[in-house]
Coordinates of C-alpha atoms and ligand atoms in Angstrom, one line a residue:
M1 CA -78.2 1.6 0.4
A2 CA -78.6 -0.8 -2.5
T3 CA -76.7 -4.1 -2.6
Y4 CA -74.8 -5.1 -5.8
R5 CA -77.6 -7.3 -6.9
E6 CA -80.1 -4.6 -6.5
L7 CA -77.9 -2.1 -8.3
L8 CA -77.3 -4.5 -11.2
Q9 CA -81.1 -5.2 -11.5
Q10 CA -81.7 -1.4 -11.6
V11 CA -79.0 -0.8 -14.2
K12 CA -80.3 -3.7 -16.4
G13 CA -83.7 -2.1 -16.3
E14 CA -82.2 1.1 -17.7
I15 CA -80.3 -0.3 -20.7
D16 CA -81.0 -2.5 -23.7
E17 CA -79.9 -6.1 -23.6
I18 CA -79.7 -8.6 -26.5
D19 CA -79.1 -12.3 -26.3
A20 CA -76.4 -14.3 -28.1
P21 CA -78.5 -15.4 -31.1
D22 CA -79.6 -11.8 -31.7
A23 CA -76.0 -10.6 -31.4
R24 CA -74.9 -13.3 -33.8
A25 CA -77.3 -12.0 -36.4
R26 CA -76.0 -8.5 -36.0
H27 CA -72.4 -9.8 -36.1
A28 CA -73.2 -11.5 -39.4
A29 CA -74.7 -8.3 -40.8
D30 CA -71.3 -6.6 -40.1
V31 CA -72.5 -3.1 -39.2
T32 CA -72.5 -3.3 -35.4
L33 CA -69.4 -2.5 -33.4
F34 CA -68.7 -5.2 -30.9
L35 CA -66.9 -3.6 -27.9
D36 CA -65.2 -6.1 -25.6
I37 CA -64.5 -4.6 -22.2
R38 CA -63.0 -7.6 -20.5
E39 CA -59.5 -7.6 -19.0
Q40 CA -56.5 -8.3 -21.1
D41 CA -56.0 -11.9 -19.9
E42 CA -59.6 -12.7 -20.7
W43 CA -59.3 -11.2 -24.2
D44 CA -56.1 -13.1 -24.8
E45 CA -57.9 -16.4 -24.5
G46 CA -60.5 -15.8 -27.2
A47 CA -62.7 -13.1 -28.6
I48 CA -65.5 -12.4 -31.1
P49 CA -63.9 -11.9 -34.5
G50 CA -63.6 -8.2 -35.4
A51 CA -64.4 -7.1 -31.8
V52 CA -62.6 -4.0 -30.5
H53 CA -61.0 -4.4 -27.1
V54 CA -61.0 -1.7 -24.4
P55 CA -60.6 -2.9 -20.8
R56 CA -63.5 -1.6 -18.6
G57 CA -61.1 0.7 -16.7
Q58 CA -60.2 2.6 -19.9
L59 CA -63.6 2.7 -21.5
E60 CA -64.7 6.2 -20.6
S61 CA -61.3 7.8 -21.4
R62 CA -60.9 6.0 -24.8
I63 CA -64.3 5.6 -26.3
E64 CA -64.6 9.0 -27.9
G65 CA -61.3 8.5 -29.7
L66 CA -62.3 5.0 -30.8
V67 CA -66.0 5.8 -31.7
P68 CA -66.5 9.5 -32.5
D69 CA -69.9 8.8 -34.0
R70 CA -72.3 8.6 -31.1
S71 CA -75.1 7.2 -33.2
R72 CA -73.0 4.1 -34.0
E73 CA -74.7 0.8 -33.1
I74 CA -72.6 -0.8 -30.4
V75 CA -72.9 -4.1 -28.6
V76 CA -70.9 -4.1 -25.3
L77 CA -69.8 -7.4 -23.9
C78 CA -67.9 -8.9 -21.0
A79 CA -67.6 -12.5 -19.8
G80 CA -71.1 -12.8 -18.3
G81 CA -73.1 -9.7 -19.0
S82 CA -72.8 -7.8 -15.7
R83 CA -69.8 -5.5 -16.3
S84 CA -71.2 -4.8 -19.8
A85 CA -74.5 -3.7 -18.3
F86 CA -72.7 -1.0 -16.2
A87 CA -70.6 -0.1 -19.2
A88 CA -73.6 0.3 -21.4
R89 CA -75.1 2.8 -19.0
S90 CA -71.8 4.7 -18.9
L91 CA -71.9 4.9 -22.7
A92 CA -75.4 6.2 -22.6
D93 CA -74.3 8.8 -20.1
L94 CA -71.6 9.9 -22.6
G95 CA -74.3 10.4 -25.2
Y96 CA -74.0 7.1 -27.1
E97 CA -77.5 6.5 -28.4
N98 CA -77.5 3.0 -29.8
V99 CA -75.8 0.7 -27.2
S100 CA -76.9 -2.7 -26.0
S101 CA -75.3 -5.1 -23.6
L102 CA -74.7 -8.8 -24.6
A103 CA -76.7 -10.8 -22.0
G104 CA -74.7 -13.8 -20.9
G105 CA -71.6 -12.2 -22.4
F106 CA -68.8 -14.0 -24.2
T107 CA -69.5 -17.2 -22.2
D108 CA -73.0 -17.5 -23.7
W109 CA -71.7 -16.6 -27.2
K110 CA -69.1 -19.4 -26.9
R111 CA -71.7 -21.9 -25.5
N112 CA -73.8 -21.3 -28.6
G113 CA -70.9 -22.4 -30.8
F114 CA -70.7 -18.9 -32.5
P115 CA -67.4 -18.0 -34.1
I116 CA -64.4 -16.9 -31.9
E117 CA -60.8 -16.2 -32.6
L118 CA -57.6 -16.1 -30.7
P119 CA -56.5 -12.4 -30.9
R120 CA -52.9 -11.9 -31.8
T121 CA -51.5 -10.0 -28.8
L122 CA -48.5 -8.1 -27.8
S123 CA -46.3 -9.5 -25.1
P124 CA -46.3 -7.6 -21.7
K125 CA -42.9 -6.2 -22.7
Q126 CA -44.1 -5.0 -26.0
R127 CA -47.2 -3.5 -24.4
S128 CA -44.9 -1.5 -22.2
R129 CA -42.4 -0.6 -25.0
Y130 CA -45.1 0.6 -27.4
S131 CA -47.5 2.1 -24.7
R132 CA -47.4 5.5 -26.3
H133 CA -48.5 4.1 -29.6
L134 CA -51.3 2.0 -27.9
L135 CA -52.7 5.2 -26.4
I136 CA -53.2 6.7 -29.9
P137 CA -56.5 5.4 -31.4
E138 CA -54.9 5.7 -34.9
V139 CA -52.3 3.2 -33.9
G140 CA -53.5 1.0 -31.0
E141 CA -52.8 -2.6 -30.7
A142 CA -53.9 -3.5 -34.2
G143 CA -51.7 -0.8 -35.7
Q144 CA -48.7 -1.8 -33.6
Q145 CA -49.1 -5.4 -34.8
R146 CA -49.2 -4.1 -38.3
L147 CA -45.9 -2.2 -37.8
L148 CA -44.3 -5.3 -36.3
D149 CA -45.4 -7.3 -39.4
S150 CA -44.1 -4.5 -41.7
R151 CA -41.0 -4.7 -43.9
V152 CA -39.2 -1.5 -44.9
L153 CA -36.1 -1.3 -47.2
L154 CA -33.7 1.6 -46.6
I155 CA -31.5 2.6 -49.5
G156 CA -28.4 3.9 -47.7
A157 CA -27.3 4.0 -44.1
G158 CA -26.1 7.5 -44.3
G159 CA -27.4 10.9 -43.3
L160 CA -31.1 10.2 -44.2
G161 CA -31.0 6.5 -43.4
S162 CA -29.7 7.2 -39.9
P163 CA -32.7 8.9 -38.4
A164 CA -35.1 7.1 -40.6
S165 CA -33.8 3.7 -39.5
L166 CA -33.6 4.7 -35.8
Y167 CA -37.2 6.0 -35.6
L168 CA -38.6 3.1 -37.7
A169 CA -36.8 0.6 -35.4
A170 CA -38.0 2.4 -32.3
A171 CA -41.5 2.4 -33.6
G172 CA -41.4 -1.4 -33.9
V173 CA -41.2 -1.8 -37.7
G174 CA -40.5 -5.5 -37.6
T175 CA -38.1 -6.0 -40.5
I176 CA -35.7 -3.4 -41.8
G177 CA -33.5 -4.0 -44.8
I178 CA -30.4 -1.8 -45.3
V179 CA -28.5 -1.5 -48.6
D180 CA -25.1 0.2 -48.2
A181 CA -21.7 -0.8 -49.6
D182 CA -19.7 1.8 -47.7
V183 CA -17.7 1.6 -44.5
V184 CA -18.0 4.1 -41.7
D185 CA -15.6 7.0 -42.3
D186 CA -14.9 9.8 -39.7
S187 CA -16.3 12.4 -42.1
N188 CA -19.7 10.6 -41.8
L189 CA -20.1 11.1 -38.1
Q190 CA -21.0 14.8 -38.3
R191 CA -24.5 13.7 -39.3
Q192 CA -24.8 9.9 -39.6
I193 CA -26.0 9.2 -36.1
V194 CA -26.7 5.5 -36.5
H195 CA -22.9 5.0 -36.5
S196 CA -20.2 5.9 -33.9
T197 CA -16.5 6.5 -33.5
E198 CA -15.9 2.9 -32.4
R199 CA -17.4 1.7 -35.7
L200 CA -14.9 3.5 -38.0
G201 CA -13.9 1.1 -40.8
E202 CA -16.9 -1.2 -40.2
P203 CA -19.4 -1.7 -43.0
K204 CA -22.2 0.8 -42.6
A205 CA -24.9 -1.8 -43.1
L206 CA -23.5 -3.9 -40.2
S207 CA -22.9 -0.9 -38.0
A208 CA -26.5 0.2 -38.5
K209 CA -27.7 -3.3 -37.8
R210 CA -25.9 -3.4 -34.5
T211 CA -27.3 0.0 -33.4
I212 CA -30.8 -0.8 -34.4
E213 CA -30.9 -4.3 -32.8
A214 CA -29.5 -2.8 -29.6
L215 CA -32.3 -0.2 -29.7
N216 CA -35.1 -2.7 -30.3
P217 CA -34.7 -6.5 -30.1
D218 CA -38.1 -6.8 -31.9
V219 CA -36.6 -5.6 -35.1
E220 CA -34.8 -7.9 -37.5
V221 CA -32.3 -6.2 -39.7
K222 CA -31.3 -7.6 -43.1
A223 CA -28.0 -6.0 -44.0
Y224 CA -27.0 -5.9 -47.7
E225 CA -23.4 -4.9 -47.9
E226 CA -23.6 -4.1 -51.5
R227 CA -24.3 -1.3 -53.9
L228 CA -27.7 -1.4 -55.5
T229 CA -27.3 -2.3 -59.2
S230 CA -29.3 -3.7 -62.0
E231 CA -27.7 -7.0 -61.1
N232 CA -28.9 -7.3 -57.5
V233 CA -32.0 -5.2 -57.4
E234 CA -34.4 -8.0 -58.3
R235 CA -32.8 -10.3 -55.7
I236 CA -33.1 -7.7 -52.9
L237 CA -36.7 -6.8 -53.8
A238 CA -37.6 -10.5 -53.9
D239 CA -37.2 -10.5 -50.1
G240 CA -40.5 -8.6 -50.0
W241 CA -40.9 -4.9 -48.9
D242 CA -43.9 -2.8 -48.1
V243 CA -42.1 0.6 -48.4
I244 CA -38.7 1.7 -49.7
V245 CA -37.0 4.7 -48.0
D246 CA -34.7 6.3 -50.6
G247 CA -31.7 7.9 -48.9
A248 CA -29.4 7.5 -51.8
D249 CA -27.0 10.3 -52.7
N250 CA -26.5 9.5 -56.4
F251 CA -28.5 9.5 -59.6
P252 CA -27.8 6.0 -60.8
T253 CA -29.2 4.6 -57.5
R254 CA -32.2 6.9 -57.5
Y255 CA -33.3 6.0 -61.0
L256 CA -32.8 2.3 -60.3
V257 CA -34.9 2.5 -57.1
N258 CA -37.6 4.4 -59.0
D259 CA -37.8 2.0 -61.9
A260 CA -37.8 -1.0 -59.7
S261 CA -40.4 0.4 -57.4
V262 CA -42.8 1.3 -60.2
W263 CA -42.5 -2.2 -61.7
H264 CA -43.0 -3.8 -58.3
G265 CA -45.7 -1.4 -57.1
I266 CA -43.8 -0.5 -53.9
P267 CA -44.2 3.1 -52.6
V268 CA -41.0 5.1 -52.2
V269 CA -40.4 7.7 -49.5
H270 CA -38.0 10.1 -51.1
G271 CA -35.6 12.5 -49.4
S272 CA -32.7 14.6 -50.5
I273 CA -30.4 17.2 -48.9
Y274 CA -27.9 19.8 -50.0
R275 CA -26.2 22.4 -47.8
F276 CA -29.2 24.0 -46.0
E277 CA -32.0 22.7 -48.3
G278 CA -33.9 19.5 -48.0
Q279 CA -36.8 17.9 -49.9
A280 CA -39.1 15.0 -49.3
T281 CA -42.0 13.4 -51.1
V282 CA -43.8 10.1 -51.5
F283 CA -43.9 8.3 -54.9
K284 CA -46.7 5.9 -55.1
P285 CA -47.4 5.4 -58.8
R286 CA -49.9 3.0 -60.2
L287 CA -48.5 -0.1 -61.9
P288 CA -47.7 0.6 -65.5
G289 CA -50.3 -0.6 -68.0
S290 CA -53.1 -0.6 -65.4
A291 CA -56.0 1.6 -66.5
A292 CA -57.0 4.1 -63.9
G293 CA -59.3 2.6 -61.3
E294 CA -59.4 -0.7 -63.1
A295 CA -58.0 -2.9 -60.3
D296 CA -59.8 -1.1 -57.5
G297 CA -62.9 0.9 -58.0
A298 CA -62.4 2.7 -54.7
R299 CA -59.1 4.1 -55.9
A300 CA -60.3 5.5 -59.2
E301 CA -57.6 8.2 -59.3
E302 CA -54.8 7.6 -61.8
G303 CA -52.0 7.3 -59.3
G304 CA -49.3 9.7 -58.2
P305 CA -46.1 10.6 -60.0
C306 CA -42.8 8.7 -59.9
Y307 CA -39.3 10.2 -59.8
R308 CA -39.1 10.1 -63.6
C309 CA -42.3 12.1 -63.9
L310 CA -40.3 15.0 -62.3
F311 CA -36.9 14.2 -63.8
P312 CA -37.2 11.9 -66.8
S313 CA -33.4 11.3 -67.0
P314 CA -30.3 12.2 -65.1
P315 CA -28.5 15.5 -65.8
P316 CA -25.3 15.2 -67.8
P317 CA -22.4 14.4 -65.5
E318 CA -20.7 17.8 -65.9
L319 CA -23.8 19.5 -64.3
A320 CA -24.1 17.2 -61.3
P321 CA -22.2 18.3 -58.2
S322 CA -19.8 15.6 -57.0
C323 CA -20.3 14.1 -53.7
A324 CA -17.1 15.6 -52.4
E325 CA -18.5 19.1 -53.0
G326 CA -21.8 18.4 -51.5
G327 CA -21.6 20.0 -48.0
V328 CA -24.5 19.7 -45.7
L329 CA -25.5 21.1 -42.3
G330 CA -25.3 18.2 -39.9
V331 CA -28.8 18.4 -38.6
L332 CA -30.5 18.7 -42.0
P333 CA -30.6 15.0 -42.8
G334 CA -32.0 14.5 -39.2
I335 CA -35.0 16.7 -40.2
I336 CA -35.6 15.2 -43.6
G337 CA -34.9 11.6 -42.6
S338 CA -37.3 12.0 -39.7
L339 CA -40.0 13.3 -42.2
Q340 CA -39.3 10.2 -44.2
A341 CA -39.8 8.0 -41.2
N342 CA -43.1 9.9 -40.5
E343 CA -44.3 9.3 -44.1
T344 CA -43.3 5.6 -43.9
L345 CA -45.2 5.0 -40.6
K346 CA -48.3 6.6 -42.1
L347 CA -48.1 4.5 -45.3
L348 CA -47.7 1.4 -43.1
L349 CA -50.6 2.3 -40.8
G350 CA -52.8 3.7 -43.6
V351 CA -53.5 6.9 -41.6
G352 CA -53.3 10.6 -42.5
D353 CA -52.3 12.3 -45.7
T354 CA -48.9 11.4 -47.1
L355 CA -46.7 13.6 -49.3
E356 CA -48.0 11.8 -52.4
G357 CA -48.3 14.4 -55.1
R358 CA -46.6 17.0 -53.0
L359 CA -42.9 17.9 -52.9
L360 CA -42.0 19.4 -49.5
L361 CA -39.1 21.9 -49.5
F362 CA -37.3 22.8 -46.3
D363 CA -35.0 25.7 -45.9
A364 CA -32.9 25.4 -42.8
L365 CA -31.5 28.9 -42.9
G366 CA -34.9 30.6 -43.0
T367 CA -36.7 27.7 -41.2
T368 CA -39.4 27.6 -43.8
F369 CA -41.4 24.7 -45.3
D370 CA -42.9 25.1 -48.8
E371 CA -44.5 22.6 -51.0
V372 CA -45.2 22.3 -54.7
S373 CA -47.8 20.1 -56.2
V374 CA -46.4 17.3 -58.4
K375 CA -48.4 15.3 -60.9
R376 CA -48.1 12.1 -62.8
D377 CA -46.8 12.7 -66.3
P378 CA -48.8 10.6 -68.8
T379 CA -45.7 10.7 -71.1
C380 CA -43.3 9.5 -68.3
P381 CA -40.9 7.0 -69.7
V382 CA -41.6 4.5 -66.9
C383 CA -45.0 5.0 -65.4
G384 CA -46.6 6.8 -68.4
D385 CA -49.3 5.5 -70.7
R386 CA -46.7 4.3 -73.2
P387 CA -43.6 3.5 -71.2
E388 CA -40.3 3.6 -73.2
I389 CA -38.1 2.2 -70.4
T390 CA -38.9 -1.4 -69.6
E391 CA -35.5 -2.6 -68.4
Y392 CA -33.0 -1.4 -65.8
I393 CA -30.5 1.2 -66.9
D394 CA -27.1 1.5 -65.2
Y395 CA -26.3 5.1 -65.6
V396 CA -22.6 6.1 -65.5
E397 CA -21.5 6.9 -62.0
F398 CA -20.5 10.6 -61.8
C399 CA -20.3 10.8 -58.1
Q400 CA -17.2 8.6 -57.8
P401 CA -15.0 9.4 -54.8
S402 CA -15.9 6.3 -52.8
A403 CA -18.9 5.1 -54.9
S404 CA -20.8 6.3 -51.8
Q405 CA -24.3 5.3 -51.3
S406 CA -24.6 7.3 -48.1
A407 CA -27.0 10.2 -48.1
D408 CA -24.8 13.3 -48.2
G409 CA -24.7 15.7 -51.0
A410 CA -27.6 14.6 -53.1
R411 CA -28.9 17.2 -55.5
R412 CA -31.1 17.2 -58.4
Ligands
ZN501 ZN1 -43.5 8.5 -63.8

C-alpha cells in the first residue's frame, strides 16, 4: 500500500506542473482560467485576481457547469500545490485536456509578490440564504454579489409590484425603490399580496417596505409615498437605478416612465393586466441621438423599441377604460409580475434572453402564451432618429377614482 508521500509523488508524475513565474506570465496574458480549490476560509483571506473559486470537495460536481469547454487552459491551485495536484488528475480523468497544477500554490505566488486581491465574500448567513443561487453556475457567488449591489425601482406597489417586489427581495436585490401614493384598501387584497388586512389604511409604499424587510433584511427599501410626476421623476431617478419595473395602471405614469427611462438609458420591464389577459416585455432602447453601434462596437444593433414605438401617444380619455371598470382575475398579476421579476433578474445578471423586442401575451382562460415581435420605430417621437418629444408631458389623468398607481386594470 502506498503512503501519502508516495501517492503524491506518483500523481505529480502524471500531471503538468507550472511554477509561480510561469503562472504569472499566463495570468498576465489573461486567457488561462485560474481555478482555486482551497477552502472558503483560505479564499476569504486573499486570492489571485480573477480566479474562480470551487472548494476541492465540490470540484467534480461543479466543474462541467463552470467550464463546459474541456480544451480550456486551466491552472489549478491550492495553498501549497498538493491538493491541486490531485485535483488536476481528477480534471484529466473528467476529460479536461489542458490542466496544470500551480507548484507551490498560492503561498509561492504571494511570496513572489504577484498580485492578489481580497475577494468580496458573502457572510455565512448569506451563503445559506442564497444557497440555491450559489448552486447555479449562471448566478454563483459573483452573481449573488451583483444582485446584492443592484438597485431596482418599482413603479407601483399593487398587483404587479407585489409579486415582483417579493421575488426580487427574496433573490437578494440589495436596494428596491417603491413609488406609490396610495393607501392599502380592502379591494386591493384580492391580488396585492405584499399587503395584508392589518395594513388597511397604511401607505402602500410603507406597507410593502415592511413586508419586504421582514422577508429579507439584506434589502434596503426606499419608499416614495408620492405619485410619479414630471415634477419628481428626475429627483427619484437621481437616486440611481439599474432597472425600472413598470407596474403602473395608468397612461400618464407609463408615458412618464418611458420617456424618463429612454433619456436616462435605464431598461424598463413592462407588465400590464386586464381581466384574464396579461402582457410583458422589456424596453431597452438606445440613448437618443447615439448612432447605432457608435458607443460600443460589440452592440452594433440599433437598440430595442420603447413604449412609444408601440403606442406613440395615449388614447383619447373616452376610449380608455377607467380603473373602476378594470376587473382582473386575482392570480393574473401574480403570473405577469413574476415574469417581470424573472426578466429583471436576467437583466441584472446579464444571463439568458430577455423579452427585449418581444411582447409576451398570456391568456389565463386558455392558459396560452403567445408572443409578437416588436421593433424600434425610427420615427418614434422619443427614441427615434429625430425625436419630437424632449421634455416631460403630464397627460390628463383619465383614470381618476383614487388617482391610483396600483397595478390593476391597466389596458392599452
Ligand atoms: Zn421609441
